[in-house]
Short mmCIF file of C-alpha atoms in Angstrom, two decimals:
data_model
loop_
_atom_site.label_atom_id
_atom_site.label_comp_id
_atom_site.label_asym_id
_atom_site.label_seq_id
_atom_site.Cartn_x
_atom_site.Cartn_y
_atom_site.Cartn_z
CA MET Y 201 -7.79 17.32 92.39
CA LYS Y 202 -4.29 16.03 91.85
CA LYS Y 203 -5.69 12.65 91.00
CA PHE Y 204 -7.99 14.18 88.38
CA PHE Y 205 -5.07 16.15 86.84
CA SER Y 206 -2.97 13.01 86.63
CA ILE Y 207 -5.73 11.12 84.86
CA LEU Y 208 -6.22 14.01 82.45
CA THR Y 209 -2.48 14.17 81.77
CA ILE Y 210 -2.37 10.46 81.02
CA LEU Y 211 -5.33 10.74 78.65
CA CYS Y 212 -3.66 13.62 76.78
CA LEU Y 213 -0.42 11.67 76.47
CA CYS Y 214 -2.27 8.62 75.15
CA LEU Y 215 -4.13 10.74 72.64
CA SER Y 216 -0.87 12.30 71.48
CA PHE Y 217 0.79 8.91 71.08
CA GLY Y 218 -2.27 7.72 69.14
CA MET Y 219 -2.09 10.61 66.77
CA LEU Y 220 1.63 10.10 66.24
CA ALA Y 221 1.06 6.45 65.66
CA ALA Y 222 -1.64 7.25 63.12
CA CYS Y 223 0.66 9.66 61.30
CA GLY Y 224 3.50 7.20 61.37
CA GLY Y 225 1.23 4.46 59.98
CA GLY Y 226 0.12 6.73 57.07
CA THR Y 227 3.70 7.38 55.98
CA LYS Y 228 4.44 3.67 56.01
CA ASN Y 229 1.40 2.90 53.80
CA ASP Y 230 2.42 5.59 51.27
CA ASP Y 231 5.88 4.10 51.03
CA LYS Y 232 4.32 0.71 50.42
CA THR Y 233 2.19 2.14 47.56
CA GLN Y 234 5.23 3.70 45.89
CA ASP Y 235 7.12 0.41 46.11
CA THR Y 236 4.34 -1.61 44.48
CA GLU Y 237 5.27 -3.10 41.11
CA TYR Y 238 2.58 -3.75 38.51
CA THR Y 239 2.84 -6.29 35.72
CA ILE Y 240 3.23 -5.45 32.02
CA THR Y 241 2.24 -7.89 29.29
CA ALA Y 242 2.61 -7.29 25.54
CA GLN Y 243 1.22 -9.41 22.77
CA SER Y 244 -0.15 -8.78 19.26
CA GLU Y 245 -0.26 -11.20 16.37
CA GLY Y 246 2.65 -10.73 13.98
CA CYS Y 247 4.47 -8.26 16.28
CA SER Y 248 7.63 -8.45 18.39
CA PHE Y 249 8.15 -6.20 21.42
CA ASP Y 250 11.65 -5.41 22.71
CA GLY Y 251 12.56 -3.52 25.87
CA ILE Y 252 9.37 -4.00 27.92
CA PRO Y 253 10.03 -5.10 31.53
CA ALA Y 254 7.82 -7.67 33.21
CA GLN Y 255 7.05 -5.26 36.07
CA ALA Y 256 7.30 -1.53 36.81
CA LYS Y 257 6.35 1.01 39.46
CA GLU Y 258 3.85 3.80 39.14
CA GLY Y 259 5.44 6.79 37.37
CA ASP Y 260 8.18 4.78 35.61
CA LYS Y 261 8.70 5.68 31.94
CA ILE Y 262 8.61 2.56 29.77
CA SER Y 263 10.33 2.79 26.36
CA PHE Y 264 10.36 -0.05 23.85
CA THR Y 265 10.39 -0.98 20.17
CA VAL Y 266 7.82 -2.84 18.10
CA SER Y 267 8.56 -4.70 14.88
CA VAL Y 268 6.47 -6.75 12.44
CA SER Y 269 7.59 -9.91 10.67
CA ASP Y 270 5.62 -9.26 7.46
CA SER Y 271 7.48 -6.86 5.13
CA LEU Y 272 4.16 -5.68 3.67
CA LYS Y 273 2.83 -4.52 7.04
CA THR Y 274 3.62 -1.72 9.44
CA VAL Y 275 2.72 -0.69 13.01
CA GLU Y 276 -0.12 1.84 12.94
CA LYS Y 277 -0.78 2.37 16.66
CA VAL Y 278 0.40 1.05 20.04
CA MET Y 279 -1.79 1.17 23.16
CA ALA Y 280 -1.02 0.76 26.87
CA ASN Y 281 -4.42 -0.27 28.21
CA ASP Y 282 -6.65 2.54 26.88
CA THR Y 283 -3.86 5.10 26.41
CA GLU Y 284 -2.03 5.51 23.09
CA CYS Y 285 1.75 5.33 23.41
CA THR Y 286 3.88 8.20 22.16
CA PHE Y 287 6.42 7.58 19.37
CA ALA Y 288 9.78 9.31 19.07
CA ASP Y 289 13.26 8.35 17.82
CA GLY Y 290 12.07 4.92 16.73
CA LYS Y 291 10.63 3.97 20.14
CA TYR Y 292 7.20 3.86 21.77
CA SER Y 293 6.75 4.93 25.40
CA PHE Y 294 4.20 5.39 28.19
CA THR Y 295 4.20 6.29 31.88
CA MET Y 296 3.35 3.41 34.19
CA PRO Y 297 0.00 3.86 35.99
CA ALA Y 298 -0.96 2.36 39.35
CA GLN Y 299 -2.33 -0.79 37.72
CA ASN Y 300 -1.34 -3.69 35.52
CA VAL Y 301 -0.82 -2.81 31.83
CA GLN Y 302 -1.58 -4.69 28.62
CA VAL Y 303 0.39 -3.38 25.62
CA THR Y 304 -1.16 -4.03 22.19
CA ALA Y 305 -0.23 -2.99 18.64
CA THR Y 306 -2.49 -2.37 15.65
CA VAL Y 307 -0.91 -3.50 12.38
CA GLY Y 308 -1.86 -2.41 8.87
CA TYR Y 309 -0.46 -2.67 5.37
CA VAL Y 310 2.31 -0.31 4.26
CA GLN Y 311 0.92 2.74 2.48
CA LYS Y 312 3.92 3.98 0.52
CA GLU Y 313 5.62 3.34 -2.80
CA ILE Y 314 8.72 1.19 -3.04
CA LEU Y 315 9.58 1.31 -6.73
CA SER Y 316 12.73 -0.81 -6.48
CA ASP Y 317 14.39 -3.04 -3.92
CA ASP Y 318 17.84 -3.95 -5.23
CA ALA Y 319 17.08 -7.14 -7.14
CA LEU Y 320 13.41 -6.38 -7.87
CA LEU Y 321 11.89 -3.35 -9.61
CA TRP Y 322 8.80 -2.16 -11.46
CA SER Y 323 9.00 -1.81 -15.21
CA ALA Y 324 9.00 1.76 -16.52
CA ASN Y 325 5.53 1.50 -18.07
CA VAL Y 326 3.62 0.46 -14.94
CA PRO Y 327 0.63 2.84 -14.77
CA SER Y 328 -0.15 5.17 -11.88
CA GLN Y 329 -3.83 5.15 -12.87
CA ILE Y 330 -6.19 2.47 -14.12
CA CYS Y 331 -9.75 2.76 -15.36
CA LYS Y 332 -12.76 1.02 -13.80
CA ALA Y 333 -14.54 -1.03 -16.48
CA ARG Y 334 -17.99 -0.08 -17.68
CA GLU Y 335 -20.76 -2.57 -17.01
CA GLU Y 336 -21.49 -2.94 -20.74
CA ASP Y 337 -17.91 -4.08 -21.36
CA GLY Y 338 -18.28 -7.16 -19.17
CA SER Y 339 -15.22 -8.90 -17.76
CA TRP Y 340 -12.76 -8.57 -20.63
CA PRO Y 341 -10.98 -5.27 -19.73
CA TYR Y 342 -7.75 -5.77 -17.80
CA GLN Y 343 -4.46 -4.01 -17.16
CA MET Y 344 -1.13 -5.79 -17.55
CA VAL Y 345 1.52 -4.90 -14.95
CA HIS Y 346 5.19 -5.79 -15.43
CA PHE Y 347 8.13 -6.12 -13.04
CA GLU Y 348 11.78 -7.03 -13.55
CA PHE Y 349 14.78 -8.55 -11.82
CA SER Y 350 18.06 -6.63 -11.93
CA GLU Y 351 19.71 -9.98 -12.65
CA PRO Y 352 18.21 -13.46 -13.15
CA LYS Y 353 16.94 -14.98 -9.91
CA ASN Y 354 15.93 -18.58 -9.19
CA VAL Y 355 12.30 -17.76 -8.38
CA GLY Y 356 10.48 -19.63 -11.13
CA TYR Y 357 8.72 -22.04 -8.79
CA GLU Y 358 5.35 -21.74 -7.11
CA GLY Y 359 5.27 -19.52 -4.06
CA ASN Y 360 8.59 -17.73 -4.58
CA VAL Y 361 6.87 -14.67 -6.06
CA THR Y 362 3.57 -13.28 -4.76
CA VAL Y 363 1.43 -10.27 -5.64
CA THR Y 364 -0.76 -8.70 -2.95
CA SER Y 365 -3.35 -5.93 -2.87
CA LEU Y 366 -2.71 -3.82 0.21
CA ASN Y 367 -6.13 -2.18 -0.19
CA PRO Y 368 -8.51 -5.00 -1.08
CA GLU Y 369 -11.53 -2.72 -0.70
CA ILE Y 370 -10.27 -0.84 -3.81
CA ILE Y 371 -8.48 -3.60 -5.73
CA PRO Y 372 -9.64 -7.00 -4.42
CA GLN Y 373 -7.09 -9.77 -4.21
CA SER Y 374 -9.27 -11.76 -6.61
CA ALA Y 375 -8.67 -9.05 -9.25
CA LEU Y 376 -4.95 -9.88 -9.36
CA THR Y 377 -4.62 -12.83 -11.71
CA GLU Y 378 -2.26 -14.70 -14.04
CA LEU Y 379 0.96 -14.09 -12.12
CA TYR Y 380 3.78 -15.01 -14.51
CA THR Y 381 7.57 -15.25 -14.20
CA ASN Y 382 9.65 -15.67 -17.33
CA LYS Y 383 12.07 -18.59 -17.12
CA LEU Y 384 15.24 -18.24 -19.12
CA ASP Y 385 15.14 -21.93 -19.99
CA ASN Y 386 13.22 -25.13 -19.21
CA TYR Y 387 15.90 -26.65 -16.99
CA ASN Y 388 15.92 -24.27 -14.02
CA GLY Y 389 13.87 -21.56 -12.40
CA PHE Y 390 15.99 -18.52 -13.22
CA CYS Y 391 13.75 -15.62 -14.25
CA ASP Y 392 14.45 -12.15 -15.61
CA TYR Y 393 10.99 -10.56 -15.50
CA GLY Y 394 7.36 -11.18 -14.60
CA SER Y 395 3.84 -9.84 -14.93
CA PHE Y 396 0.26 -10.09 -13.67
CA ARG Y 397 -3.18 -8.80 -14.61
CA ILE Y 398 -5.62 -6.48 -12.84
CA SER Y 399 -9.24 -7.30 -13.75
CA LEU Y 400 -10.83 -3.89 -14.22
CA ASP Y 401 -14.40 -5.09 -13.73
CA GLU Y 402 -13.67 -5.91 -10.06
CA VAL Y 403 -12.01 -2.69 -8.92
CA SER Y 404 -13.57 0.27 -7.08
CA LEU Y 405 -12.78 3.98 -7.24
CA GLY Y 406 -9.99 5.10 -4.94
CA THR Y 407 -6.28 4.70 -4.26
CA ALA Y 408 -4.64 1.34 -3.68
CA TYR Y 409 -1.16 -0.09 -3.23
CA ILE Y 410 -0.04 -3.28 -4.99
CA ALA Y 411 2.98 -5.22 -3.74
CA VAL Y 412 5.19 -7.84 -5.38
CA HIS Y 413 7.35 -9.92 -3.06
CA ALA Y 414 10.09 -12.29 -4.23
CA LYS Y 415 11.91 -14.60 -1.84
CA THR Y 416 14.17 -17.61 -2.20
CA SER Y 417 17.25 -18.93 -0.42
CA SER Y 418 18.78 -20.59 -3.48
CA VAL Y 419 22.23 -19.90 -4.90
CA THR Y 420 20.92 -16.48 -5.96
CA PRO Y 421 19.06 -15.50 -2.78
CA ILE Y 422 16.47 -12.74 -2.84
CA ASP Y 423 14.08 -11.24 -0.31
CA ALA Y 424 12.72 -8.12 -1.94
CA THR Y 425 9.45 -6.18 -1.90
CA ILE Y 426 8.26 -3.48 -4.30
CA ILE Y 427 5.05 -1.47 -3.91
CA LYS Y 428 3.20 0.62 -6.50
CA LYS Y 429 0.52 3.23 -5.80
CA ILE Y 430 -2.34 2.97 -8.29
CA GLU Y 431 -5.39 5.25 -8.50
CA VAL Y 432 -8.63 3.79 -9.87
CA VAL Y 433 -10.68 6.36 -11.83
CA ASN Y 434 -13.86 6.32 -13.89
CA TYR Y 435 -13.93 5.32 -17.53
CA GLY Y 436 -12.46 8.05 -19.71
CA GLU Y 437 -10.76 9.95 -16.85
CA LEU Y 438 -7.24 8.55 -17.21
CA GLN Y 439 -4.58 11.26 -17.34
CA GLU Y 440 -1.61 10.48 -19.60
CA GLU Y 441 1.32 12.70 -20.48
CA THR Y 442 1.79 12.84 -24.26
CA TRP Y 443 4.61 14.09 -26.47
CA GLN Y 444 4.34 15.07 -30.13
CA GLU Y 445 6.79 12.87 -32.02
CA SER Y 446 7.36 12.08 -35.70
CA VAL Y 447 8.61 9.17 -37.76
CA GLU Y 448 9.84 9.82 -41.29
CA VAL Y 449 9.34 6.64 -43.35
CA ASP Y 450 11.46 6.35 -46.50
CA LEU Y 451 9.59 4.13 -48.98
CA SER Y 452 11.69 4.98 -51.99
CA ARG Y 453 12.97 1.43 -52.44
CA VAL Y 454 9.44 -0.03 -52.68
CA TYR Y 455 7.07 2.82 -53.48
CA ASP Y 456 7.11 2.79 -57.27
CA GLU Y 457 6.58 -0.97 -57.40
CA TYR Y 458 3.86 -1.22 -54.74
CA LYS Y 459 2.17 2.21 -54.66
CA ASP Y 460 -0.96 0.78 -56.27
CA ASN Y 461 -1.30 -1.89 -53.52
CA ASN Y 462 -2.47 0.32 -50.64
CA ILE Y 463 0.83 0.85 -48.82
CA LYS Y 464 0.05 1.88 -45.25
CA ILE Y 465 2.16 2.97 -42.29
CA GLN Y 466 0.98 2.02 -38.82
CA ILE Y 467 2.40 3.16 -35.47
CA SER Y 468 0.90 1.29 -32.52
CA ASP Y 469 1.00 1.78 -28.75
CA ARG Y 470 1.49 -1.74 -27.39
CA ASP Y 471 0.72 -0.49 -23.86
CA HIS Y 472 -2.55 1.24 -24.77
CA GLN Y 473 -4.80 1.41 -21.71
CA TYR Y 474 -8.48 0.61 -21.54
CA GLY Y 475 -10.51 3.78 -21.19
CA THR Y 476 -8.24 6.05 -23.27
CA PRO Y 477 -8.46 7.08 -26.94
CA SER Y 478 -6.84 4.70 -29.40
CA ARG Y 479 -3.10 5.28 -29.72
CA THR Y 480 -2.74 3.43 -33.04
CA VAL Y 481 -2.14 5.72 -36.03
CA THR Y 482 -2.50 4.39 -39.59
CA VAL Y 483 -1.86 6.54 -42.67
CA ALA Y 484 -1.75 5.84 -46.39
CA ALA Y 485 1.58 6.24 -48.18
CA THR Y 486 0.91 8.99 -50.73
CA ALA Y 487 4.58 9.70 -51.47
CA ASP Y 488 7.86 7.82 -51.38
CA VAL Y 489 8.75 9.61 -48.12
CA ARG Y 490 5.95 10.03 -45.60
CA THR Y 491 6.20 11.66 -42.16
CA VAL Y 492 3.79 10.44 -39.47
CA THR Y 493 3.24 12.66 -36.41
CA PHE Y 494 1.53 11.10 -33.40
CA ASP Y 495 0.90 11.37 -29.64
CA TYR Y 496 3.62 9.44 -27.82
CA ILE Y 497 3.21 8.44 -24.16
CA PRO Y 498 6.56 8.24 -22.33
CA ASN Y 499 7.51 4.74 -21.12
CA HIS Y 500 4.98 3.02 -23.39
CA ASN Y 501 6.22 0.56 -26.00
CA TYR Y 502 5.51 1.39 -29.63
CA SER Y 503 5.95 -0.48 -32.88
CA ILE Y 504 6.07 0.54 -36.56
CA THR Y 505 4.57 -1.58 -39.32
CA VAL Y 506 4.54 -0.88 -43.05
CA TYR Y 507 2.34 -3.18 -45.14
CA TYR Y 508 0.45 -3.37 -48.42
CA GLY Y 509 -2.39 -5.42 -49.85
CA GLU Y 510 -5.82 -6.16 -48.48
CA SER Y 511 -6.71 -8.47 -45.60
CA PRO Y 512 -6.44 -11.37 -45.10
CA THR Y 513 -3.36 -11.53 -47.36
CA LEU Y 514 -1.34 -8.64 -45.94
CA VAL Y 515 2.34 -8.58 -46.86
CA PHE Y 516 4.58 -6.74 -44.40
CA PHE Y 517 7.64 -4.79 -45.39
CA THR Y 518 10.89 -4.85 -43.42
CA LEU Y 519 12.13 -1.69 -41.65
CA ASN Y 520 15.74 -0.91 -40.91
CA GLU Y 521 16.83 -0.11 -37.35
CA SER Y 522 17.70 3.50 -36.56
CA VAL Y 523 19.36 5.26 -33.64
CA THR Y 524 19.58 8.99 -33.03
CA ALA Y 525 20.51 11.11 -30.03
CA ASN Y 526 16.93 11.26 -28.70
CA ALA Y 527 15.13 8.34 -30.35
CA THR Y 528 15.72 4.73 -31.34
CA TYR Y 529 13.98 2.08 -33.36
CA GLN Y 530 15.54 -1.28 -32.49
CA ASN Y 531 14.21 -4.82 -32.29
CA GLY Y 532 10.72 -3.56 -33.10
CA ASP Y 533 10.67 -1.01 -30.25
CA LEU Y 534 10.21 2.69 -30.95
CA VAL Y 535 11.54 4.82 -28.09
CA PHE Y 536 11.85 8.60 -27.64
CA THR Y 537 13.67 10.32 -24.78
CA GLN Y 538 12.43 13.88 -25.31
CA GLU Y 539 9.56 15.69 -26.98
CA GLY Y 540 9.51 16.97 -30.55
CA VAL Y 541 11.93 14.53 -32.16
CA THR Y 542 11.83 13.05 -35.66
CA ILE Y 543 13.37 9.66 -36.42
CA SER Y 544 13.87 8.25 -39.91
CA VAL Y 545 13.48 4.63 -40.97
CA ASP Y 546 13.96 2.96 -44.34
CA VAL Y 547 11.65 0.32 -45.79
CA VAL Y 548 12.72 -2.64 -47.92
CA SER Y 549 10.69 -5.39 -49.56
CA VAL Y 550 10.42 -8.78 -47.90
CA GLU Y 551 10.63 -10.40 -51.33
#
């Protein structure tokens, strides 16, 4: 009996030690799992990642920044494996899982307006809307777009200035043509303004962003980007703000002599857009002082012409330059700064 009790006692002790050993082994394995470091790799074309460690443990919070080298592009989304990273205070972050992680970034074009960038800016008359050409009009309709430099920059050589459609599904890159930069002289590349065309037969309805980028490391360095939001609408749907303005034309110095030769006064919108009603107003001079009232679109360039005779032998009169508090006529440009203004100009004979 004693012998049987001893054997039973030994078996119980062995079983107890086995169970303790098993428990002890489980704790050791858990510690080993918590100490395991998993690798992190990050790579996306055109992106730079800063702050990502090569390895991390499960549960570690990983915070980092992502930047793109192309000024026209921006980071749209960052993923850690199949999980989207959170973004706060300029940083992306994720919690490290119990596996290796591949960090990737999705990059897209900037979708915001940048109307000026120190040395580079859009001209005041750049449209916010353009009109899609009708099929019957063929390929001739286009929209001129102008930009300026705050001071002359040495960018008048190929490749220093580029124009890019950030939404080619709306405005294809092929629709942006005839990029031009105005050189101040023939001996260097210093330019004060530029322009390009948008072919309206190639565009689609929708909203697009167009970017101009100028870069050079010459004696007048520049690295500037401007972006304009442009909506493409159907023919005849352009929305333009108009003011009622008037020009009083004093013909007294020429009227009596030339009144029988069809004296006419013409006010023309030099920035008239395809798809809108004509903005050129022509009236006959029926008195020595004639007031012409017309629809004026802010930021558009207008001209005044007074002529007599029949085509093709038109003879143009000369107009004096006038300046008032809210309107000017100088160097052939008619400009108003508020609605409901009348400006007076005098006409003299060219003879």
